[in-house]
Structures are given as C-alpha cells and as structure tokens.
Short mmCIF file of C-alpha atoms in Angstrom, two decimals:
data_model
loop_
_atom_site.label_atom_id
_atom_site.label_comp_id
_atom_site.label_asym_id
_atom_site.label_seq_id
_atom_site.Cartn_x
_atom_site.Cartn_y
_atom_site.Cartn_z
CA UNK A 1 -184.49 116.58 74.98
CA UNK A 2 -187.95 115.95 73.90
CA UNK A 3 -190.93 115.68 76.35
CA UNK A 4 -193.81 113.14 76.35
CA UNK A 5 -197.42 113.56 77.49
CA UNK A 6 -199.93 110.46 77.49
CA UNK A 7 -203.49 110.09 78.60
CA UNK A 8 -205.35 106.83 79.15
CA UNK A 9 -208.97 107.24 80.26
CA UNK A 10 -212.07 105.08 80.80
CA UNK A 11 -214.33 107.82 79.29
CA UNK A 12 -213.76 109.95 76.12
CA UNK A 13 -211.92 113.09 77.85
CA UNK A 14 -210.40 116.07 76.52
CA UNK A 15 -206.64 116.96 76.86
CA UNK A 16 -206.92 120.57 76.72
CA UNK A 17 -205.94 121.69 80.21
CA UNK A 18 -202.97 119.14 80.20
CA UNK A 19 -201.97 120.14 76.59
CA UNK A 20 -201.85 123.73 77.27
CA UNK A 21 -199.36 123.16 80.28
CA UNK A 22 -197.28 120.81 77.97
CA UNK A 23 -197.26 123.14 74.96
CA UNK A 24 -195.95 125.99 77.15
CA UNK A 25 -192.93 124.14 77.40
CA UNK A 26 -192.24 124.08 73.61
CA UNK A 27 -190.24 127.41 74.07
CA UNK A 28 -187.37 125.29 74.67
CA UNK A 29 -188.56 122.60 72.34
CA UNK A 30 -188.95 124.47 69.32
CA UNK A 31 -188.49 121.77 66.64
CA UNK A 32 -192.04 120.47 66.28
CA UNK A 33 -194.89 118.90 68.00
CA UNK A 34 -197.20 116.23 67.50
CA UNK A 35 -200.38 114.67 69.10
CA UNK A 36 -202.35 111.57 68.42
CA UNK A 37 -205.99 111.02 69.65
CA UNK A 38 -207.62 107.71 69.24
CA UNK A 39 -211.17 107.78 68.53
CA UNK A 40 -212.59 104.32 68.62
CA UNK A 41 -210.22 102.38 66.29
CA UNK A 42 -209.52 105.53 64.37
CA UNK A 43 -206.53 107.93 64.97
CA UNK A 44 -206.47 111.74 64.60
CA UNK A 45 -202.76 112.66 64.15
CA UNK A 46 -201.65 116.36 64.29
CA UNK A 47 -197.82 117.00 63.49
CA UNK A 48 -196.05 120.26 62.83
CA UNK A 49 -192.64 121.25 62.42
CA UNK A 50 -193.45 124.49 64.13
CA UNK A 51 -193.18 124.85 67.98
CA UNK A 52 -196.51 123.83 69.71
CA UNK A 53 -196.69 127.44 71.18
CA UNK A 54 -196.71 129.19 67.83
CA UNK A 55 -198.21 126.39 65.40
CA UNK A 56 -201.75 127.01 64.06
CA UNK A 57 -202.26 123.10 64.40
CA UNK A 58 -201.51 123.37 68.01
CA UNK A 59 -203.91 126.21 68.40
CA UNK A 60 -206.71 124.04 66.99
CA UNK A 61 -205.91 121.29 69.52
CA UNK A 62 -206.03 123.71 72.56
CA UNK A 63 -209.50 125.15 71.17
CA UNK A 64 -211.12 122.18 69.97
CA UNK A 65 -211.80 119.84 72.69
CA UNK A 66 -211.31 116.59 70.92
CA UNK A 67 -212.43 113.60 73.28
CA UNK A 68 -210.41 110.46 73.46
CA UNK A 69 -209.60 107.64 75.64
CA UNK A 70 -205.95 107.43 74.50
CA UNK A 71 -203.73 110.49 73.57
CA UNK A 72 -200.02 110.51 72.96
CA UNK A 73 -198.30 114.01 72.40
CA UNK A 74 -194.62 114.83 71.96
CA UNK A 75 -192.52 118.38 71.63
CA UNK A 76 -189.49 117.69 69.86
CA UNK A 77 -185.90 119.20 70.37
CA UNK A 78 -183.99 117.53 67.80
CA UNK A 79 -181.20 115.33 68.43
CA UNK A 80 -181.00 113.01 65.46
CA UNK A 81 -182.82 113.63 62.17
CA UNK A 82 -183.68 116.84 60.40
CA UNK A 83 -186.40 119.28 61.38
CA UNK A 84 -188.86 117.85 58.90
CA UNK A 85 -192.39 116.59 59.07
CA UNK A 86 -191.47 113.07 58.52
CA UNK A 87 -189.35 113.27 61.76
CA UNK A 88 -192.31 114.34 63.88
CA UNK A 89 -193.58 112.11 66.65
CA UNK A 90 -195.87 110.48 67.12
CA UNK A 91 -195.41 107.70 64.48
CA UNK A 92 -198.33 105.59 63.39
CA UNK A 93 -198.36 102.20 61.90
CA UNK A 94 -200.94 99.43 61.57
CA UNK A 95 -200.60 96.03 62.77
CA UNK A 96 -203.29 93.37 63.24
CA UNK A 97 -205.80 95.83 61.77
CA UNK A 98 -205.14 98.21 64.71
CA UNK A 99 -203.21 101.34 64.50
CA UNK A 100 -200.24 101.74 66.94
CA UNK A 101 -198.98 105.13 68.07
CA UNK A 102 -195.50 105.75 69.40
CA UNK A 103 -193.42 108.59 70.60
CA UNK A 104 -189.88 108.61 72.01
CA UNK A 105 -187.90 110.98 74.31
CA UNK A 106 -184.22 110.34 74.22
CA UNK A 107 -181.37 109.40 71.88
CA UNK A 108 -179.91 105.99 70.85
CA UNK A 109 -176.54 105.42 69.77
CA UNK A 110 -175.41 102.60 67.37
CA UNK A 111 -178.88 100.75 67.19
CA UNK A 112 -179.20 99.64 63.50
CA UNK A 113 -181.28 96.52 63.70
CA UNK A 114 -182.05 94.39 60.66
CA UNK A 115 -185.56 95.41 59.52
CA UNK A 116 -186.58 92.28 57.28
CA UNK A 117 -190.28 92.85 57.77
CA UNK A 118 -192.97 95.14 56.76
CA UNK A 119 -191.89 98.15 59.02
CA UNK A 120 -189.62 100.36 57.82
CA UNK A 121 -188.80 104.15 58.76
CA UNK A 122 -189.69 107.00 56.46
CA UNK A 123 -187.75 109.50 58.17
CA UNK A 124 -184.36 109.50 59.40
CA UNK A 125 -184.72 109.33 63.41
CA UNK A 126 -183.54 106.68 65.79
CA UNK A 127 -186.88 107.06 67.12
CA UNK A 128 -189.00 105.77 64.16
CA UNK A 129 -186.35 103.02 63.57
CA UNK A 130 -187.00 101.72 67.08
CA UNK A 131 -190.51 101.91 66.63
CA UNK A 132 -190.41 99.76 63.23
CA UNK A 133 -188.00 97.33 64.96
CA UNK A 134 -190.38 96.99 68.11
CA UNK A 135 -193.51 96.50 65.56
CA UNK A 136 -191.76 93.94 63.72
CA UNK A 137 -190.74 91.90 66.87
CA UNK A 138 -194.34 92.34 68.22
CA UNK A 139 -195.65 90.93 64.97
CA UNK A 140 -193.29 87.89 65.27
CA UNK A 141 -194.20 87.31 68.87
CA UNK A 142 -198.11 87.28 68.49
CA UNK A 143 -200.25 86.16 65.78
CA UNK A 144 -203.16 88.64 66.59
CA UNK A 145 -203.59 91.64 68.92
CA UNK A 146 -202.49 90.13 72.52
CA UNK A 147 -203.98 91.13 75.80
CA UNK A 148 -202.42 94.19 77.41
CA UNK A 149 -200.75 91.79 79.84
CA UNK A 150 -199.29 89.74 77.35
CA UNK A 151 -197.96 92.81 75.37
CA UNK A 152 -196.47 94.04 78.32
CA UNK A 153 -194.58 90.77 78.97
CA UNK A 154 -193.35 90.98 75.31
CA UNK A 155 -192.31 94.46 75.84
CA UNK A 156 -190.37 93.58 78.89
CA UNK A 157 -188.17 91.21 76.72
CA UNK A 158 -187.88 93.57 73.83
CA UNK A 159 -187.28 96.96 75.33
CA UNK A 160 -183.87 96.22 76.86
CA UNK A 161 -182.39 95.38 73.36
CA UNK A 162 -183.07 98.97 72.47
CA UNK A 163 -182.29 100.68 75.76
CA UNK A 164 -178.92 99.53 75.99
CA UNK A 165 -178.08 102.02 73.23
CA UNK A 166 -179.39 104.97 75.05
CA UNK A 167 -182.19 107.01 76.45
CA UNK A 168 -185.58 105.25 75.68
CA UNK A 169 -188.55 106.97 77.24
CA UNK A 170 -191.39 106.19 75.24
CA UNK A 171 -195.17 105.79 74.85
CA UNK A 172 -196.93 103.37 72.91
CA UNK A 173 -200.99 102.89 72.52
CA UNK A 174 -203.13 100.85 70.35
CA UNK A 175 -206.14 102.85 71.24
CA UNK A 176 -207.14 100.23 74.13
CA UNK A 177 -204.11 100.35 76.29
CA UNK A 178 -201.03 102.57 76.86
CA UNK A 179 -197.58 101.55 77.60
CA UNK A 180 -194.83 103.87 79.04
CA UNK A 181 -191.18 102.88 79.41
CA UNK A 182 -188.92 105.08 81.43
CA UNK A 183 -185.35 105.27 80.93
CA UNK A 184 -184.64 108.52 82.88
CA UNK A 185 -187.64 110.63 83.63
CA UNK A 186 -191.51 109.96 83.55
CA UNK A 187 -194.16 110.57 85.90
CA UNK A 188 -197.89 109.86 86.21
CA UNK A 189 -200.88 110.26 88.36
CA UNK A 190 -204.47 108.90 88.33
CA UNK A 191 -207.35 111.10 88.64
CA UNK A 192 -210.45 109.85 89.95
CA UNK A 193 -213.42 110.37 92.36
CA UNK A 194 -213.40 112.77 94.40
CA UNK A 195 -212.02 115.05 91.89
CA UNK A 196 -210.46 118.29 92.96
CA UNK A 197 -208.84 121.41 91.45
CA UNK A 198 -205.51 121.20 89.77
CA UNK A 199 -203.34 124.35 88.85
CA UNK A 200 -200.94 124.15 86.04
CA UNK A 201 -197.06 124.49 86.96
CA UNK A 202 -196.35 126.65 83.68
CA UNK A 203 -199.26 128.64 83.28
CA UNK A 204 -201.69 130.63 85.14
CA UNK A 205 -204.72 128.07 84.50
CA UNK A 206 -206.93 125.95 86.84
CA UNK A 207 -209.29 123.28 86.42
CA UNK A 208 -211.90 122.08 88.97
CA UNK A 209 -212.20 118.56 87.59
CA UNK A 210 -215.26 117.84 89.87
CA UNK A 211 -217.08 120.19 87.88
CA UNK A 212 -216.35 118.44 84.32
CA UNK A 213 -216.51 114.77 85.44
CA UNK A 214 -218.64 112.02 86.71
CA UNK A 215 -217.92 109.90 89.71
CA UNK A 216 -217.21 107.13 87.38
CA UNK A 217 -214.55 108.95 85.33
CA UNK A 218 -210.75 107.85 85.87
CA UNK A 219 -207.97 109.33 83.88
CA UNK A 220 -204.22 108.44 83.91
CA UNK A 221 -201.82 111.01 82.82
CA UNK A 222 -198.10 110.21 82.10
CA UNK A 223 -195.82 113.01 81.60
CA UNK A 224 -191.74 113.60 81.38
CA UNK A 225 -192.07 116.34 84.06
CA UNK A 226 -195.15 116.95 86.13
CA UNK A 227 -197.65 119.57 84.82
CA UNK A 228 -199.34 120.63 88.04
CA UNK A 229 -197.94 121.91 91.24
CA UNK A 230 -200.65 120.77 93.78
CA UNK A 231 -201.05 117.23 92.88
CA UNK A 232 -198.88 114.16 93.70
CA UNK A 233 -197.00 112.74 90.66
CA UNK A 234 -195.64 109.26 90.95
CA UNK A 235 -191.98 109.18 89.31
CA UNK A 236 -191.27 105.82 87.45
CA UNK A 237 -188.06 103.84 88.33
CA UNK A 238 -185.41 103.68 85.45
CA UNK A 239 -186.25 100.68 83.45
CA UNK A 240 -189.89 100.47 84.49
CA UNK A 241 -192.58 99.46 81.88
CA UNK A 242 -196.15 100.31 82.99
CA UNK A 243 -199.13 99.58 81.30
CA UNK A 244 -202.48 101.87 81.42
CA UNK A 245 -205.92 100.62 81.02
CA UNK A 246 -209.31 102.25 81.58
CA UNK A 247 -207.51 105.26 83.23
CA UNK A 248 -205.68 102.92 85.78
CA UNK A 249 -202.37 101.33 86.15
CA UNK A 250 -202.72 97.70 85.23
CA UNK A 251 -201.05 95.41 87.74
CA UNK A 252 -198.51 93.15 85.98
CA UNK B 1 -221.45 108.95 46.58
CA UNK B 2 -218.21 110.30 47.75
CA UNK B 3 -216.16 112.94 45.80
CA UNK B 4 -212.54 113.03 45.36
CA UNK B 5 -210.05 115.76 45.00
CA UNK B 6 -206.38 115.30 44.03
CA UNK B 7 -203.46 117.89 43.26
CA UNK B 8 -200.01 116.93 41.82
CA UNK B 9 -197.38 119.92 41.36
CA UNK B 10 -193.97 120.47 40.50
CA UNK B 11 -193.77 123.31 43.29
CA UNK B 12 -195.35 123.17 46.91
CA UNK B 13 -198.70 124.75 46.26
CA UNK B 14 -201.54 125.50 48.53
CA UNK B 15 -204.87 123.92 47.87
CA UNK B 16 -207.10 126.57 49.42
CA UNK B 17 -209.09 127.54 46.49
CA UNK B 18 -209.94 124.19 45.21
CA UNK B 19 -210.72 122.86 48.77
CA UNK B 20 -212.94 125.53 49.24
CA UNK B 21 -214.92 124.82 46.18
CA UNK B 22 -214.90 121.15 46.91
CA UNK B 23 -215.81 121.40 50.87
CA UNK B 24 -219.17 123.40 49.51
CA UNK B 25 -220.13 119.96 47.94
CA UNK B 26 -220.19 118.39 51.62
CA UNK B 27 -223.70 119.55 52.20
CA UNK B 28 -224.70 116.43 50.20
CA UNK B 29 -221.73 114.50 51.33
CA UNK B 30 -222.14 114.93 55.18
CA UNK B 31 -220.42 111.64 56.48
CA UNK B 32 -217.02 112.95 57.06
CA UNK B 33 -214.04 114.29 55.16
CA UNK B 34 -210.41 114.01 55.01
CA UNK B 35 -207.35 115.35 53.40
CA UNK B 36 -203.84 114.33 53.16
CA UNK B 37 -200.78 116.56 52.37
CA UNK B 38 -197.42 115.44 51.45
CA UNK B 39 -194.49 117.38 52.80
CA UNK B 40 -191.38 115.80 51.79
CA UNK B 41 -191.59 112.22 52.72
CA UNK B 42 -193.96 113.20 55.62
CA UNK B 43 -197.90 113.41 55.64
CA UNK B 44 -200.25 115.53 57.45
CA UNK B 45 -203.53 113.86 57.63
CA UNK B 46 -206.83 115.67 58.63
CA UNK B 47 -209.85 113.58 59.09
CA UNK B 48 -213.21 114.34 60.61
CA UNK B 49 -216.54 112.62 60.70
CA UNK B 50 -218.26 115.98 60.39
CA UNK B 51 -218.95 117.24 57.15
CA UNK B 52 -216.35 119.30 55.55
CA UNK B 53 -218.60 122.67 55.65
CA UNK B 54 -218.87 122.56 59.38
CA UNK B 55 -215.87 120.85 60.83
CA UNK B 56 -213.28 122.96 62.68
CA UNK B 57 -210.66 120.93 61.02
CA UNK B 58 -211.66 121.82 57.58
CA UNK B 59 -211.80 125.35 58.76
CA UNK B 60 -208.01 125.04 59.68
CA UNK B 61 -207.33 123.71 56.30
CA UNK B 62 -209.24 126.58 54.48
CA UNK B 63 -207.46 129.13 56.55
CA UNK B 64 -203.92 127.78 56.91
CA UNK B 65 -202.27 127.53 53.32
CA UNK B 66 -200.15 124.18 53.48
CA UNK B 67 -198.03 124.02 50.67
CA UNK B 68 -197.70 120.58 49.18
CA UNK B 69 -196.78 118.81 46.09
CA UNK B 70 -199.19 115.84 46.42
CA UNK B 71 -202.60 116.22 48.14
CA UNK B 72 -205.50 113.82 48.21
CA UNK B 73 -209.09 114.87 49.79
CA UNK B 74 -212.26 113.13 50.03
CA UNK B 75 -215.71 114.07 51.05
CA UNK B 76 -217.88 110.87 52.29
CA UNK B 77 -221.29 109.88 51.79
CA UNK B 78 -221.44 106.42 53.68
CA UNK B 79 -222.49 103.42 51.51
CA UNK B 80 -220.48 100.80 53.32
CA UNK B 81 -218.92 101.31 56.80
CA UNK B 82 -220.27 103.19 59.85
CA UNK B 83 -219.72 106.96 60.09
CA UNK B 84 -216.59 106.75 62.35
CA UNK B 85 -213.14 108.37 62.21
CA UNK B 86 -211.59 104.97 61.10
CA UNK B 87 -213.85 104.85 58.19
CA UNK B 88 -212.84 108.38 56.91
CA UNK B 89 -210.58 108.49 53.71
CA UNK B 90 -207.75 108.92 52.91
CA UNK B 91 -206.17 105.88 54.35
CA UNK B 92 -202.43 105.79 55.03
CA UNK B 93 -199.97 102.95 55.06
CA UNK B 94 -196.26 102.70 54.83
CA UNK B 95 -194.50 100.44 52.39
CA UNK B 96 -190.84 100.50 51.30
CA UNK B 97 -190.03 103.33 53.77
CA UNK B 98 -192.82 105.49 52.05
CA UNK B 99 -196.22 106.56 53.07
CA UNK B 100 -198.87 105.76 50.55
CA UNK B 101 -202.27 107.63 50.81
CA UNK B 102 -205.55 106.29 49.10
CA UNK B 103 -209.20 107.61 48.92
CA UNK B 104 -211.86 105.95 46.97
CA UNK B 105 -215.27 106.78 45.53
CA UNK B 106 -217.47 103.91 44.75
CA UNK B 107 -219.08 100.82 46.19
CA UNK B 108 -217.62 97.29 45.90
CA UNK B 109 -219.75 94.27 46.11
CA UNK B 110 -218.38 90.79 47.07
CA UNK B 111 -214.71 91.85 47.22
CA UNK B 112 -213.24 89.70 49.85
CA UNK B 113 -209.64 89.12 48.88
CA UNK B 114 -207.20 86.85 51.03
CA UNK B 115 -205.04 89.29 53.19
CA UNK B 116 -201.92 87.27 54.26
CA UNK B 117 -199.50 90.00 54.36
CA UNK B 118 -198.94 92.87 56.53
CA UNK B 119 -201.86 95.14 55.49
CA UNK B 120 -205.20 94.92 57.37
CA UNK B 121 -208.20 97.33 57.48
CA UNK B 122 -208.60 98.98 60.67
CA UNK B 123 -212.26 100.13 59.79
CA UNK B 124 -214.99 98.41 58.18
CA UNK B 125 -215.07 100.00 54.51
CA UNK B 126 -214.95 98.21 51.14
CA UNK B 127 -212.40 101.03 50.37
CA UNK B 128 -209.68 100.32 52.97
CA UNK B 129 -209.99 96.55 52.36
CA UNK B 130 -209.22 97.28 48.55
CA UNK B 131 -206.30 99.44 49.58
CA UNK B 132 -204.79 96.83 51.94
CA UNK B 133 -205.04 94.52 48.93
CA UNK B 134 -203.60 96.85 46.60
CA UNK B 135 -200.72 97.53 49.03
CA UNK B 136 -199.92 93.70 49.61
CA UNK B 137 -200.18 93.01 45.93
CA UNK B 138 -197.75 95.90 45.12
CA UNK B 139 -195.37 94.80 47.87
CA UNK B 140 -195.56 91.10 46.10
CA UNK B 141 -194.67 92.79 42.53
CA UNK B 142 -191.65 95.10 43.67
CA UNK B 143 -188.78 94.80 46.11
CA UNK B 144 -188.34 98.51 46.50
CA UNK B 145 -189.98 101.78 45.33
CA UNK B 146 -190.68 101.25 41.47
CA UNK B 147 -190.66 104.02 39.08
CA UNK B 148 -193.96 105.74 38.50
CA UNK B 149 -193.86 103.99 35.01
CA UNK B 150 -193.66 100.58 36.56
CA UNK B 151 -196.16 101.23 39.19
CA UNK B 152 -198.59 102.34 36.84
CA UNK B 153 -198.19 99.01 35.10
CA UNK B 154 -198.71 96.92 37.93
CA UNK B 155 -201.87 98.90 38.74
CA UNK B 156 -203.27 98.09 35.19
CA UNK B 157 -202.96 94.45 36.12
CA UNK B 158 -204.26 94.71 39.63
CA UNK B 159 -207.26 97.37 39.42
CA UNK B 160 -209.22 95.33 37.15
CA UNK B 161 -209.31 92.45 39.85
CA UNK B 162 -210.88 95.28 42.27
CA UNK B 163 -213.12 97.02 39.72
CA UNK B 164 -214.90 94.10 38.56
CA UNK B 165 -216.63 94.21 41.87
CA UNK B 166 -218.26 97.68 41.30
CA UNK B 167 -217.27 101.33 41.22
CA UNK B 168 -213.64 101.84 41.85
CA UNK B 169 -212.83 105.43 41.38
CA UNK B 170 -209.59 106.03 43.34
CA UNK B 171 -206.57 108.24 44.04
CA UNK B 172 -203.01 106.78 45.16
CA UNK B 173 -200.00 108.88 46.04
CA UNK B 174 -196.71 108.20 47.65
CA UNK B 175 -195.67 111.87 47.67
CA UNK B 176 -193.83 111.70 44.35
CA UNK B 177 -196.31 110.65 41.89
CA UNK B 178 -200.08 110.58 41.82
CA UNK B 179 -202.35 107.89 40.21
CA UNK B 180 -206.05 108.03 39.50
CA UNK B 181 -208.28 105.43 38.30
CA UNK B 182 -211.73 106.03 36.79
CA UNK B 183 -214.75 103.64 36.89
CA UNK B 184 -217.40 106.40 36.31
CA UNK B 185 -216.55 110.03 36.91
CA UNK B 186 -213.18 111.89 36.99
CA UNK B 187 -211.97 114.88 35.32
CA UNK B 188 -208.41 116.70 35.32
CA UNK B 189 -206.49 119.76 34.32
CA UNK B 190 -203.30 121.09 34.14
CA UNK B 191 -202.56 124.60 34.98
CA UNK B 192 -199.37 126.32 33.76
CA UNK B 193 -197.90 129.19 32.14
CA UNK B 194 -199.68 131.43 30.98
CA UNK B 195 -201.95 131.25 34.13
CA UNK B 196 -205.43 132.98 33.96
CA UNK B 197 -208.17 133.44 36.31
CA UNK B 198 -210.21 130.61 37.67
CA UNK B 199 -213.62 131.02 38.82
CA UNK B 200 -215.28 128.26 41.40
CA UNK B 201 -218.41 126.65 39.93
CA UNK B 202 -220.09 126.30 43.54
CA UNK B 203 -219.07 129.62 45.18
CA UNK B 204 -218.43 133.15 44.40
CA UNK B 205 -214.58 133.05 44.47
CA UNK B 206 -211.97 133.63 41.88
CA UNK B 207 -208.18 133.59 41.74
CA UNK B 208 -205.96 134.94 39.33
CA UNK B 209 -203.11 132.44 39.23
CA UNK B 210 -200.94 134.61 37.30
CA UNK B 211 -200.54 136.73 40.43
CA UNK B 212 -199.53 133.62 42.76
CA UNK B 213 -197.49 131.57 40.46
CA UNK B 214 -194.10 131.75 38.82
CA UNK B 215 -193.95 130.71 34.92
CA UNK B 216 -192.17 127.39 35.80
CA UNK B 217 -195.03 126.34 38.09
CA UNK B 218 -197.20 123.58 36.96
CA UNK B 219 -200.19 122.12 38.76
CA UNK B 220 -202.45 118.87 38.03
CA UNK B 221 -205.72 119.00 39.62
CA UNK B 222 -207.95 115.79 39.59
CA UNK B 223 -211.57 115.92 40.72
CA UNK B 224 -214.77 114.05 40.39
CA UNK B 225 -216.73 116.95 39.10
CA UNK B 226 -215.06 120.09 37.47
CA UNK B 227 -214.58 122.73 40.11
CA UNK B 228 -214.33 125.82 37.84
CA UNK B 229 -216.81 127.02 35.20
CA UNK B 230 -214.10 128.77 32.91
CA UNK B 231 -211.63 126.02 32.47
CA UNK B 232 -211.51 123.21 30.16
CA UNK B 233 -211.59 119.96 32.33
CA UNK B 234 -210.40 116.62 30.67
CA UNK B 235 -212.87 113.73 31.43
CA UNK B 236 -211.28 110.23 32.12
CA UNK B 237 -212.57 107.21 30.12
CA UNK B 238 -213.93 104.61 32.31
CA UNK B 239 -211.25 102.22 32.97
CA UNK B 240 -208.40 104.71 32.56
CA UNK B 241 -205.52 104.75 35.06
CA UNK B 242 -203.52 108.05 34.81
CA UNK B 243 -200.29 108.87 36.48
CA UNK B 244 -199.19 112.47 37.40
CA UNK B 245 -195.65 113.67 38.11
CA UNK B 246 -194.39 117.28 38.48
CA UNK B 247 -197.72 118.48 37.78
CA UNK B 248 -198.20 116.82 34.46
CA UNK B 249 -199.93 113.36 33.04
CA UNK B 250 -197.23 111.02 32.64
CA UNK B 251 -197.25 109.55 29.15
CA UNK B 252 -197.39 105.52 29.79
#
C-alpha cells in the first residue's frame, strides 16, 4: 500500500521535518514518490519513479525548504499501473482556473466510469481514473469554484460511488483548502500555540516548533500513519471526509 | 523578452549541455525559469521564480541528467503578469489523455478570446491565456490525438488569430512531437551522425557528442538565440511553424 502525507496551514510553512520522516518509509514503498506544493495559485510538483530515500529529487525537497500553505505527498507501492512517471502521484488538473492536486492510497476494483468530459487519465492507474471522474463530476455540480463547505458536501455525495469499489484513502487540494477521505487508515493533528517539541517516529530527529513559529501559526498535518511518537494523532473513522482550511479542521 | 529552448530526439537524451548555456542567459532574464521533461507519457516540470542562474531547482537540473525525448525550457523576463509561480512557463494541460506543454516568448496586446470550454488560465499572463485558447480550439478540431501532420495543419489555421496581437514565438509538445512557431527570432539545428564537438557561446564548455552518442541518435535543438559558436543554426522565417519528430524536421 502507498502512504499519504498532507499539510494545510495558515502561514506558508516548510514540510522538511514531516517529509523526512515520511520519506524514511519509502524503503517499503520503493515504486516512486511525489510531492506537490502550492505557492499562491501556482503548484510545484516533484515526482520520481525512484524511492524517496534515494531520489535526487527527494533530496532537493529535504534540503530546500519550500514554504507552502498546502502540500500533498505520496510514496508509492505499485498495485495497479506500471512503475512509470505518468503513474506517480500526486496528479494535477486545472478546473475553474485553479489547479487541483490529488493523491490516493488504496486499490479500486471494477471502477470504470464513463468519462465524457474534459478529464482523461494519462497513465494507467485506478487512482488517476478516479481523480478524473471526481473532477468531471465536480465540474458538473458547480459553475465556478465553490466554497470549501459546498465542495465538502459534493464530495460526500460523489466519494461513495468510488469507495464502494475498494480502498479509497485520498487527499485533494486546490491550494486553498485540503480535503482528506479515509477508507481504512488516516490520522491528523493540528499544531498551534503553545508549540512544543516533536520527535520523529522513524528517525532520530526532533524539532522544537516553538523556535520556528509565531503564536499565530497553525498547521494541520494529515498522514496515513502517525509521524511522531510524542504527539496525539487523531484517527479518521472509515468513510469520513474532513476539510482543512487555514490549518484547522473545518466544521461541516 | 524571454528566451525559449526546446529539444526533440529519437533517443532519450539529457539536456545538461544546452541548459547550462541557456541558464547562463538568465542574468538578463531574472524573473523565473521553467523546464518540462517528457518521460514516456509523464511530465517532470520544474519551475521557479528565481533566476535559473541562482535557483536550487535549476542546479538540480544541471546536475541530474534527466533523459528525455521532448524538453521545453523557458527563462522569463516579465512583461505581463506578476513574478509568481503560477506565471512561470512552461504551462501544462491534459487533452485526449496526454499532457501538453507550452512556453511562449513575446507579448500579446488586446488578445481576449472567449474561453467557454475546459481550459482556463490560473495565472495572469497573456501566454497562459493563449495556450488555453489553443487547447480549446485544438479540442474542437480533433476528436482524439491527431497525427503530427494534422496538428501542424490545425496550428497553421489557429496561430495567426493569436499572432496578429503581437509577438508569439512559442513551443508546444505532447511528448511525441514538438512544434515551434516563430514571430521574430528562433533557430534550430539537428545533431546527427557523424557527431562533432560543440562549444557553448556563453560559457567555456565543450562536449564531444561523438563520445556520448550512438550513430543512430538524432537530436533537434530549437532556441531563441544560437547556443553554440561552431555549429550552423538555421533561422526560422517570421510566421513559420515547424514540427519536429524523432529528432528531425517533419516535412509538411
């Protein structure tokens, strides 16, 4: 299975700490990785079919602290689709003059929707197919960018159509809000004032967030398996869709 | 003005040599750079709003020889649109299940087409607007991916609609063929057997291509201003659209 990592903040924040812990897991997830950073309306997408632990592209991500308010990362263990660049998550499409970034963990069986609109998969994964279908249906449901609350409502109608075909943990962001759906495993936490020290579970690395933040900063981190040993991660319930905006859970 | 660099080959080839010479020019083109590499159907896109000469992303591109059959690069001197990530070329959209990459050098005045279909600009450049309009019109003209010859014909009909609004030097690729249109300045050459040594015009760097190629290799390089001093670059005529496939000029 693949693993997912997402971050949504109220202040541009670098993801070096979390990505370091996350990339460490790529020993067992060696079929590629990808990470998308929103910067304003723009997206910086790094994908590689090498494991995050060995990829020079991942090395750049670890060393070059790109500050972003919305990040989605993925490490891949291929289940469907060849190991090829076009099958690396996250995937990006444009809708309503915004970029949409999507990554999936899971496996869908027998999902073959009709794609009659403007979104078609380039690679051969179930994940990109599901993303294209979601984009098509979102485009049908709204004439322009809906509010995060409205989009959450639409996703609650659409997602079961896909998730009945298998495991459909995913993250989606338009650079403003970030949505996460849990089929099986997903956790989140919100870091905010007063900040403390976090210690990575997989590597001997700690960060005292109090030293690198201001009291106004707020960061939501969403991930398949908790990244730190000394913080309280909240598990998603199966079937839950949560939306994050400005570093906090959106009440819907 | 911005500068453009394109490469189309019959064998995956790295662009380190040409990109090094090209990036050197970013002293005068300091408002960002971008480069897109096709690998199979997938695209690796690196963009940065720092100049290519100083960007850690460009440093990765210079050091990590990514092999590709189709590459488009761009260094930016902002004329329209803020210096922001979403305004960095190349731009990418999906159509007919393929990615399309586009970069533009020039300045369009009073071009405000109706966009009624599925392609809308994310940033605020004339270039991305022109790309979205081209994609919209290509989608109207063909039901699925046309042959390179057919697409060249369609571009010959569409491009004058845009180019009458100003300077519209551009490159477009779908990972198979590469199209280049010249309003004002564009040059190309084809490197093939017997290969010789090339010397960069802007830096003290030479490559003996005979040592790094096989006799079957063929590489077309298209660029705003010739990159090397000791090779014969062919200038485009204003208004010309040329298509390149498997490292050679497509006769159309």
